Amino acid sequence: MSGGQIALIILAIAVLLLVLFIGLFLVRLTQTLGVVTKDVDIIAREANDILANVDTLLDDVNGKVATIDPAFQAIADLGTSVSELNDATHNLTDKVRSSSSSNKTKVASALFAANAARKNRKNAKKAEAAQK
């Protein structure tokens, strides 16, 4: 045997070993891809179940939020009303403060007269009840 033939045999054996290793690698890669594919299918099914549960939960939450929306609207309306009442009170207070002292005297006199009339009427009713 010559040196060229020995080199050719060594080369053939090297190529054969390379093909065997590549074949083993491809077989193991195919098995691994099969396992990964099964796992991905399982994960996809579980993800679909989770998404269905999330949709149900979201519908439930949306229904409950729709139920409490009127309460929040009523609270907002009440806040607006209180704010408007507060503004009106401030305006009235400012008007009373800025009015002349004669107006204050007139208001005080009217209140005193109304109070006296109320007391007189109460006393008259007591007198009528005592006479009966």
XYZ file of C-alpha atoms in Angstrom:
132
model
C 0.000 0.000 0.000
C 1.209 3.361 -0.889
C 1.092 6.529 1.173
C -1.685 7.976 -1.009
C -3.905 4.960 -0.468
C -3.375 5.095 3.304
C -4.218 8.797 3.269
C -7.340 8.022 1.254
C -8.406 5.322 3.740
C -7.815 7.709 6.660
C -9.791 10.376 4.853
C -12.650 7.925 4.166
C -12.711 6.866 7.828
C -12.714 10.517 8.924
C -15.589 11.322 6.569
C -17.484 8.227 7.799
C -16.992 9.290 11.435
C -18.087 12.819 10.545
C -21.229 11.512 8.852
C -21.964 9.263 11.874
C -21.561 12.150 14.324
C -23.721 14.410 12.168
C -26.346 11.641 11.948
C -26.354 11.160 15.738
C -26.578 14.938 16.191
C -29.536 15.144 13.798
C -31.325 12.228 15.531
C -30.906 13.853 18.943
C -31.933 17.240 17.520
C -35.079 15.668 16.061
C -35.941 14.089 19.431
C -35.351 17.377 21.227
C -37.503 19.266 18.739
C -40.266 16.696 19.219
C -40.214 17.232 22.987
C -40.137 21.017 22.559
C -43.059 20.857 20.115
C -45.138 18.834 22.613
C -44.292 21.281 25.405
C -45.225 24.264 23.239
C -48.564 22.613 22.384
C -49.293 22.046 26.077
C -48.355 25.642 26.903
C -50.534 26.942 24.058
C -53.561 24.982 25.342
C -53.010 26.242 28.890
C -52.604 29.801 27.597
C -55.953 29.482 25.796
C -57.598 28.325 29.031
C -56.041 31.226 30.925
C -57.196 33.708 28.284
C -60.737 32.331 28.503
C -60.656 32.818 32.292
C -59.260 36.328 31.875
C -62.088 37.190 29.460
C -64.665 35.960 31.973
C -63.004 37.895 34.779
C -62.803 41.046 32.650
C -66.515 40.811 31.810
C -67.287 40.448 35.521
C -65.133 43.444 36.440
C -66.686 45.563 33.675
C -70.160 44.694 34.960
C -69.246 45.677 38.505
C -67.635 48.927 37.363
C -70.782 49.745 35.382
C -72.788 49.131 38.548
C -70.793 51.591 40.654
C -70.409 54.276 37.956
C -73.724 55.975 38.913
C -72.561 56.203 42.530
C -69.384 57.992 41.486
C -71.412 60.283 39.215
C -73.752 61.107 42.118
C -70.769 61.861 44.345
C -69.333 64.145 41.656
C -72.698 65.925 41.313
C -72.909 66.323 45.090
C -69.423 67.808 45.155
C -70.431 70.292 42.462
C -73.588 71.221 44.372
C -71.657 71.744 47.602
C -69.146 73.885 45.755
C -71.932 76.010 44.258
C -73.605 76.329 47.679
C -70.284 77.377 49.172
C -69.848 80.028 46.476
C -73.396 81.320 47.057
C -72.764 81.486 50.805
C -69.562 83.455 50.250
C -71.399 85.855 47.932
C -74.202 86.359 50.474
C -71.699 86.906 53.269
C -69.868 89.466 51.177
C -73.132 91.276 50.414
C -74.132 91.348 54.084
C -70.713 92.667 55.099
C -70.755 95.355 52.444
C -74.280 96.558 53.202
C -74.709 99.746 55.207
C -75.317 99.747 58.941
C -78.903 100.921 58.369
C -79.630 97.745 56.446
C -78.183 95.739 59.323
C -80.399 97.672 61.697
C -83.422 97.010 59.489
C -82.654 93.300 59.353
C -82.116 93.142 63.111
C -85.369 95.054 63.708
C -87.261 92.721 61.400
C -85.841 89.671 63.153
C -86.688 91.158 66.569
C -90.247 91.920 65.459
C -90.705 88.450 63.994
C -89.403 86.894 67.194
C -91.702 89.037 69.334
C -94.693 88.168 67.132
C -93.905 84.479 67.456
C -93.708 84.764 71.262
C -96.994 86.711 71.384
C -98.737 84.078 69.266
C -97.359 81.310 71.476
C -98.578 83.105 74.602
C -102.004 83.655 73.020
C -102.308 79.935 72.252
C -101.388 79.088 75.838
C -104.017 81.514 77.129
C -106.688 79.984 74.869
C -105.739 76.506 76.010
C -105.942 77.589 79.656
C -109.426 79.086 79.152
C -110.810 75.920 77.640
